Structures are given as C-alpha cells and as structure tokens.
Amino acid sequence: EDQVTQSPEALRLQEGESSSLNCSYTVSGLRGLFWYRQDPGKGPEFLFTLYSAGEEKEKERLKATLTKKESFLHITAPKPEDSATYLCAVQARVEETSGSRLTFGEGTQLTVNP
Amino acid sequence: DAGVIQSPRHEVTEMGQEVTLRCKPISGHNSLFWYRQTMMRGLELLIYFNNNVPIDDSGMPEDRFSAKMPNASFSTLKIQPSEPRDSAVYFCASSFYKRQPQHFGDGTRLSIL
C-alpha cells in the first residue's frame, strides 16, 4: 500500500526566514510525486510534478526536490502570502487500465508572520 | 479557462436526507475524481472515472454512497441516507487520462445534522 508522510505538521516562520518541508513516501514504483498548495476554503492548487530522483522544479520562492525516498519543498525568503497548507501526493507506476490514483499526505500547515 | 466547478458550495441537511453533490470537470479532461477531506483522515480518494467509466470505487465508504458520470461534462456523488459522520468537504478533480496533474474544484462543505 502506498504511503505518504509529511513533516512537520505545522510550521511557523518569520517573513524572510527560509525553511524546508518534508515528504517521505513508500510506493511500489514511483510514477510521479506532486506538490499542491491549499488555502482555507479552497481546493488544492497544483504546484509541481517530479518524476525521478535528482529532479528539481522551481516557482518563485518555492523549489521542490526529489530523492528515492523523499521530497523536499524549500521555501526561500517566504512572505505572508505563502501561508497555506502544502500537500504532497504520489502516483504509483501501475498497469495501463488502473488509471491515475494519487495518495496524499496529511499536509504541512505553514504560517508566515510579517 | 473555467476550472472544475462544484455545486453546491455548502450543504446543510438533516440525517436521513438524500444529498447530491455535482461536478463539472475541465473541458477536455477525461479522468474525474471524487475526494473527501476531514481533519482526522485528510484527503481520501472515494472513486474515479476514466472516459466516464468507474475504474476504482474501493474508497467509497458504504453502499449509501454512489457516483455517476453520465457524460464527459458532468458527475454526481450521492449519499442516501446521509449520516452525521458523512460531514466533510467533498472535492472533485479532473485531469487528462494518465497525464497529471489533477485540478481540483473548491469543494462542497457538507454538514449533516
């Protein structure tokens, strides 16, 4: 069974204070790892897809990296508007007819104080 | 471009009543997913469709839950009869088949009294 564990559960930063969120996963052959951002009262918003160990993706102050066992979401010089819950999800390499199931972690709630 | 559209945004009803949640996926997407999010269990996949055909409904909690996708632009999730433990936020998402990412709607917040 695919499993995703995110840490920490909650993180409080001062504006400009860089940090990283962790996503550890167990999957029977990784097809893709996905990062989403979720604001209160909204659905998850797609950020990145990573497909293989060593891959990196960047968007503004966010950078996602991937190893064979975990992924990190690095936040550089965060701003208050980066406050949200960040979700990690994995998709296993499955048979053709099995479709595109994602398994989500519990998320990290990030608060950036001005 | 219009995103995934869900209705209603909020639903409050009494235990035992039938509840129907609706979803319009992004045009051209051929995979559709229904999720439930709670504080205790996080985001859980209930069922998903490829090309309007249900592929995996193993996440549907009980026979009280059913989902249909009569065409490529509409899906429903029905709970009958509803119970207080069904209270949660229900999300619909869509994607191109096997070509992620999934794009989510803003959910239906369901409260069963």
Tab-separated table of C-alpha atoms in Angstrom:
chain	number	residue	atom	x	y	z
A	1	GLU	CA	0.000	0.000	0.000
A	2	ASP	CA	1.289	3.452	-0.948
A	3	GLN	CA	2.073	5.727	1.991
A	4	VAL	CA	2.961	9.407	2.280
A	5	THR	CA	4.136	11.099	5.483
A	6	GLN	CA	4.657	14.841	5.708
A	7	SER	CA	6.575	16.746	8.361
A	8	PRO	CA	6.305	18.915	10.264
A	9	GLU	CA	2.527	19.032	10.734
A	10	ALA	CA	2.740	22.781	11.276
A	11	LEU	CA	5.485	25.340	10.728
A	12	ARG	CA	5.555	28.949	11.762
A	13	LEU	CA	8.147	31.233	10.138
A	14	GLN	CA	9.008	34.881	10.198
A	15	GLU	CA	8.922	36.686	6.879
A	16	GLY	CA	12.237	36.092	5.146
A	17	GLU	CA	13.110	33.025	7.223
A	18	SER	CA	13.843	30.185	4.790
A	19	SER	CA	12.942	26.576	5.614
A	20	SER	CA	12.003	23.195	4.136
A	21	LEU	CA	9.008	20.880	4.263
A	22	ASN	CA	9.498	17.124	4.059
A	23	CYS	CA	7.502	14.430	2.275
A	24	SER	CA	8.551	10.802	2.831
A	25	TYR	CA	6.926	8.185	0.660
A	26	THR	CA	6.609	4.465	0.113
A	27	VAL	CA	5.276	3.416	-3.258
A	28	SER	CA	5.543	0.376	-5.495
A	29	GLY	CA	7.371	2.146	-8.280
A	30	LEU	CA	7.029	5.912	-8.417
A	31	ARG	CA	5.345	7.355	-11.456
A	32	GLY	CA	5.179	10.897	-10.130
A	33	LEU	CA	5.271	12.995	-6.947
A	34	PHE	CA	3.068	16.062	-6.748
A	35	TRP	CA	3.030	19.136	-4.555
A	36	TYR	CA	-0.135	21.119	-4.008
A	37	ARG	CA	-0.972	24.252	-2.060
A	38	GLN	CA	-4.322	24.557	-0.294
A	39	ASP	CA	-5.754	27.802	1.056
A	40	PRO	CA	-8.623	27.803	3.587
A	41	GLY	CA	-11.965	27.176	1.917
A	42	LYS	CA	-10.343	26.283	-1.406
A	43	GLY	CA	-9.375	23.163	-3.268
A	44	PRO	CA	-5.748	22.070	-3.616
A	45	GLU	CA	-3.847	24.056	-6.235
A	46	PHE	CA	-1.200	22.252	-8.265
A	47	LEU	CA	2.404	23.415	-7.815
A	48	PHE	CA	4.886	20.813	-9.125
A	49	THR	CA	5.300	17.335	-10.532
A	50	LEU	CA	8.574	15.420	-10.036
A	51	TYR	CA	9.205	12.165	-11.857
A	52	SER	CA	12.672	10.898	-10.999
A	53	ALA	CA	15.292	11.129	-8.257
A	54	GLY	CA	17.502	14.155	-8.673
A	55	GLU	CA	14.849	16.216	-10.411
A	56	GLU	CA	14.198	19.776	-9.213
A	57	LYS	CA	11.441	22.270	-10.042
A	58	GLU	CA	11.211	25.947	-9.077
A	59	LYS	CA	8.444	28.504	-8.939
A	60	GLU	CA	9.039	31.916	-7.405
A	61	ARG	CA	10.154	31.298	-3.797
A	62	LEU	CA	9.470	27.547	-3.924
A	63	LYS	CA	11.789	24.763	-5.011
A	64	ALA	CA	10.872	21.076	-4.940
A	65	THR	CA	13.449	18.287	-4.957
A	66	LEU	CA	13.130	14.508	-5.122
A	67	THR	CA	15.140	11.528	-3.895
A	68	LYS	CA	14.231	7.841	-3.971
A	69	LYS	CA	12.574	8.062	-0.573
A	70	GLU	CA	11.523	11.649	-0.004
A	71	SER	CA	10.829	15.052	-1.448
A	72	PHE	CA	11.543	18.477	-0.028
A	73	LEU	CA	9.748	21.732	-0.645
A	74	HIS	CA	12.208	24.530	0.034
A	75	ILE	CA	10.795	27.978	0.735
A	76	THR	CA	13.255	30.821	0.307
A	77	ALA	CA	12.581	34.176	1.966
A	78	PRO	CA	8.873	33.441	2.471
A	79	LYS	CA	6.213	36.110	2.531
A	80	PRO	CA	2.911	36.134	4.458
A	81	GLU	CA	1.064	35.239	1.244
A	82	ASP	CA	2.916	31.901	1.219
A	83	SER	CA	0.875	30.888	4.272
A	84	ALA	CA	-1.162	27.809	3.333
A	85	THR	CA	-1.283	24.051	3.763
A	86	TYR	CA	1.138	22.246	1.468
A	87	LEU	CA	0.153	18.750	0.362
A	88	CYS	CA	2.330	16.059	-1.145
A	89	ALA	CA	0.928	13.157	-3.189
A	90	VAL	CA	2.370	10.150	-5.010
A	91	GLN	CA	1.218	8.199	-8.010
A	92	ALA	CA	2.393	4.621	-8.431
A	93	ARG	CA	3.517	3.123	-11.694
A	94	VAL	CA	0.510	0.933	-12.350
A	95	GLU	CA	-0.943	-1.082	-15.135
A	96	GLU	CA	-2.427	0.623	-18.152
A	97	THR	CA	-6.003	0.052	-17.085
A	98	SER	CA	-5.571	1.079	-13.486
A	99	GLY	CA	-5.702	4.776	-14.053
A	100	SER	CA	-4.238	7.631	-12.131
A	101	ARG	CA	-4.831	7.253	-8.383
A	102	LEU	CA	-2.998	9.715	-6.100
A	103	THR	CA	-2.207	9.047	-2.449
A	104	PHE	CA	-1.973	12.238	-0.388
A	105	GLY	CA	-0.095	13.042	2.796
A	106	GLU	CA	-1.709	14.871	5.708
A	107	GLY	CA	-0.106	18.171	4.761
A	108	THR	CA	2.056	20.817	6.439
A	109	GLN	CA	0.308	23.956	7.616
A	110	LEU	CA	2.675	26.863	7.002
A	111	THR	CA	2.211	30.249	8.643
A	112	VAL	CA	4.485	33.142	7.701
A	113	ASN	CA	4.323	36.095	10.044
A	114	PRO	CA	5.129	39.626	8.836
B	1	ASP	CA	-10.338	28.928	-18.730
B	2	ALA	CA	-13.025	27.635	-16.392
B	3	GLY	CA	-11.759	25.295	-13.732
B	4	VAL	CA	-13.574	22.406	-12.096
B	5	ILE	CA	-16.978	23.609	-10.961
B	6	GLN	CA	-18.722	22.092	-7.963
B	7	SER	CA	-22.166	22.737	-6.560
B	8	PRO	CA	-23.443	23.462	-4.069
B	9	ARG	CA	-20.582	25.110	-2.174
B	10	HIS	CA	-22.285	24.469	1.134
B	11	GLU	CA	-24.971	21.977	2.114
B	12	VAL	CA	-26.601	21.605	5.490
B	13	THR	CA	-29.205	18.900	5.881
B	14	GLU	CA	-30.679	16.563	8.431
B	15	MET	CA	-29.679	12.986	9.000
B	16	GLY	CA	-31.516	10.573	6.739
B	17	GLN	CA	-31.933	13.003	3.863
B	18	GLU	CA	-30.555	12.351	0.396
B	19	VAL	CA	-27.627	14.540	-0.625
B	20	THR	CA	-26.458	15.075	-4.191
B	21	LEU	CA	-23.178	16.779	-4.993
B	22	ARG	CA	-22.410	17.900	-8.527
B	23	CYS	CA	-19.253	18.392	-10.537
B	24	LYS	CA	-18.388	19.781	-13.945
B	25	PRO	CA	-14.825	18.840	-14.930
B	26	ILE	CA	-12.488	20.921	-17.050
B	27	SER	CA	-13.426	20.621	-20.709
B	28	GLY	CA	-11.311	18.008	-22.474
B	29	HIS	CA	-10.260	16.195	-19.321
B	30	ASN	CA	-11.190	12.525	-19.362
B	31	SER	CA	-10.419	11.463	-15.796
B	32	LEU	CA	-12.597	12.551	-12.879
B	33	PHE	CA	-12.003	12.002	-9.186
B	34	TRP	CA	-14.117	12.402	-6.054
B	35	TYR	CA	-12.303	13.025	-2.755
B	36	ARG	CA	-13.387	13.580	0.827
B	37	GLN	CA	-11.351	15.729	3.236
B	38	THR	CA	-11.637	15.622	7.022
B	39	MET	CA	-9.368	16.730	9.834
B	40	MET	CA	-8.995	13.147	11.032
B	41	ARG	CA	-8.300	11.373	7.743
B	42	GLY	CA	-7.046	14.088	5.423
B	43	LEU	CA	-7.773	13.842	1.709
B	44	GLU	CA	-9.164	10.452	0.698
B	45	LEU	CA	-10.000	9.221	-2.795
B	46	LEU	CA	-13.549	7.891	-2.975
B	47	ILE	CA	-13.917	6.939	-6.632
B	48	TYR	CA	-12.544	7.841	-10.026
B	49	PHE	CA	-13.674	7.592	-13.632
B	50	ASN	CA	-11.762	7.318	-16.895
B	51	ASN	CA	-13.742	8.220	-20.010
B	52	ASN	CA	-16.949	8.223	-17.940
B	53	VAL	CA	-16.377	4.642	-16.714
B	54	PRO	CA	-15.852	3.994	-12.977
B	55	ILE	CA	-12.398	2.462	-12.542
B	56	ASP	CA	-11.909	2.176	-8.793
B	57	ASP	CA	-14.599	2.694	-6.170
B	58	SER	CA	-12.739	0.988	-3.339
B	59	GLY	CA	-12.675	4.232	-1.390
B	60	MET	CA	-16.448	4.575	-1.256
B	61	PRO	CA	-17.184	4.056	2.426
B	62	GLU	CA	-20.540	2.316	2.230
B	63	ASP	CA	-23.374	1.390	-0.073
B	64	ARG	CA	-25.016	4.636	0.967
B	65	PHE	CA	-22.571	6.356	-1.367
B	66	SER	CA	-22.939	6.211	-5.135
B	67	ALA	CA	-21.400	8.143	-8.015
B	68	LYS	CA	-22.316	8.509	-11.646
B	69	MET	CA	-20.824	10.127	-14.695
B	70	PRO	CA	-23.496	10.171	-17.424
B	71	ASN	CA	-21.332	12.207	-19.798
B	72	ALA	CA	-17.919	13.811	-20.075
B	73	SER	CA	-19.037	17.103	-18.583
B	74	PHE	CA	-20.999	16.071	-15.504
B	75	SER	CA	-20.731	13.821	-12.466
B	76	THR	CA	-22.715	13.358	-9.271
B	77	LEU	CA	-21.930	11.929	-5.869
B	78	LYS	CA	-24.983	10.861	-3.934
B	79	ILE	CA	-25.382	9.920	-0.282
B	80	GLN	CA	-28.606	8.215	0.722
B	81	PRO	CA	-29.400	8.157	3.576
B	82	SER	CA	-26.972	10.701	4.981
B	83	GLU	CA	-25.453	10.398	8.467
B	84	PRO	CA	-23.633	12.947	10.698
B	85	ARG	CA	-20.304	11.128	10.126
B	86	ASP	CA	-20.569	11.993	6.438
B	87	SER	CA	-19.918	15.627	7.316
B	88	ALA	CA	-16.774	16.685	5.443
B	89	VAL	CA	-15.571	18.701	2.483
B	90	TYR	CA	-16.042	16.817	-0.775
B	91	PHE	CA	-13.773	17.689	-3.684
B	92	CYS	CA	-13.993	16.851	-7.334
B	93	ALA	CA	-10.870	16.871	-9.518
B	94	SER	CA	-10.177	16.221	-13.179
B	95	SER	CA	-7.172	15.532	-15.379
B	96	PHE	CA	-6.134	14.181	-18.748
B	97	TYR	CA	-6.026	10.394	-18.508
B	98	LYS	CA	-2.665	9.368	-17.042
B	99	ARG	CA	-1.300	12.851	-17.645
B	100	GLN	CA	-1.331	14.589	-14.325
B	101	PRO	CA	-1.799	16.929	-12.596
B	102	GLN	CA	-5.286	16.696	-11.208
B	103	HIS	CA	-7.060	20.040	-10.962
B	104	PHE	CA	-9.441	20.486	-8.057
B	105	GLY	CA	-12.674	22.355	-7.595
B	106	ASP	CA	-13.285	24.430	-4.472
B	107	GLY	CA	-15.324	21.680	-2.843
B	108	THR	CA	-18.698	21.229	-1.210
B	109	ARG	CA	-18.759	21.659	2.556
B	110	LEU	CA	-21.348	19.164	3.769
B	111	SER	CA	-22.857	19.245	7.249
B	112	ILE	CA	-25.270	16.528	8.327
B	113	LEU	CA	-27.160	17.421	11.490
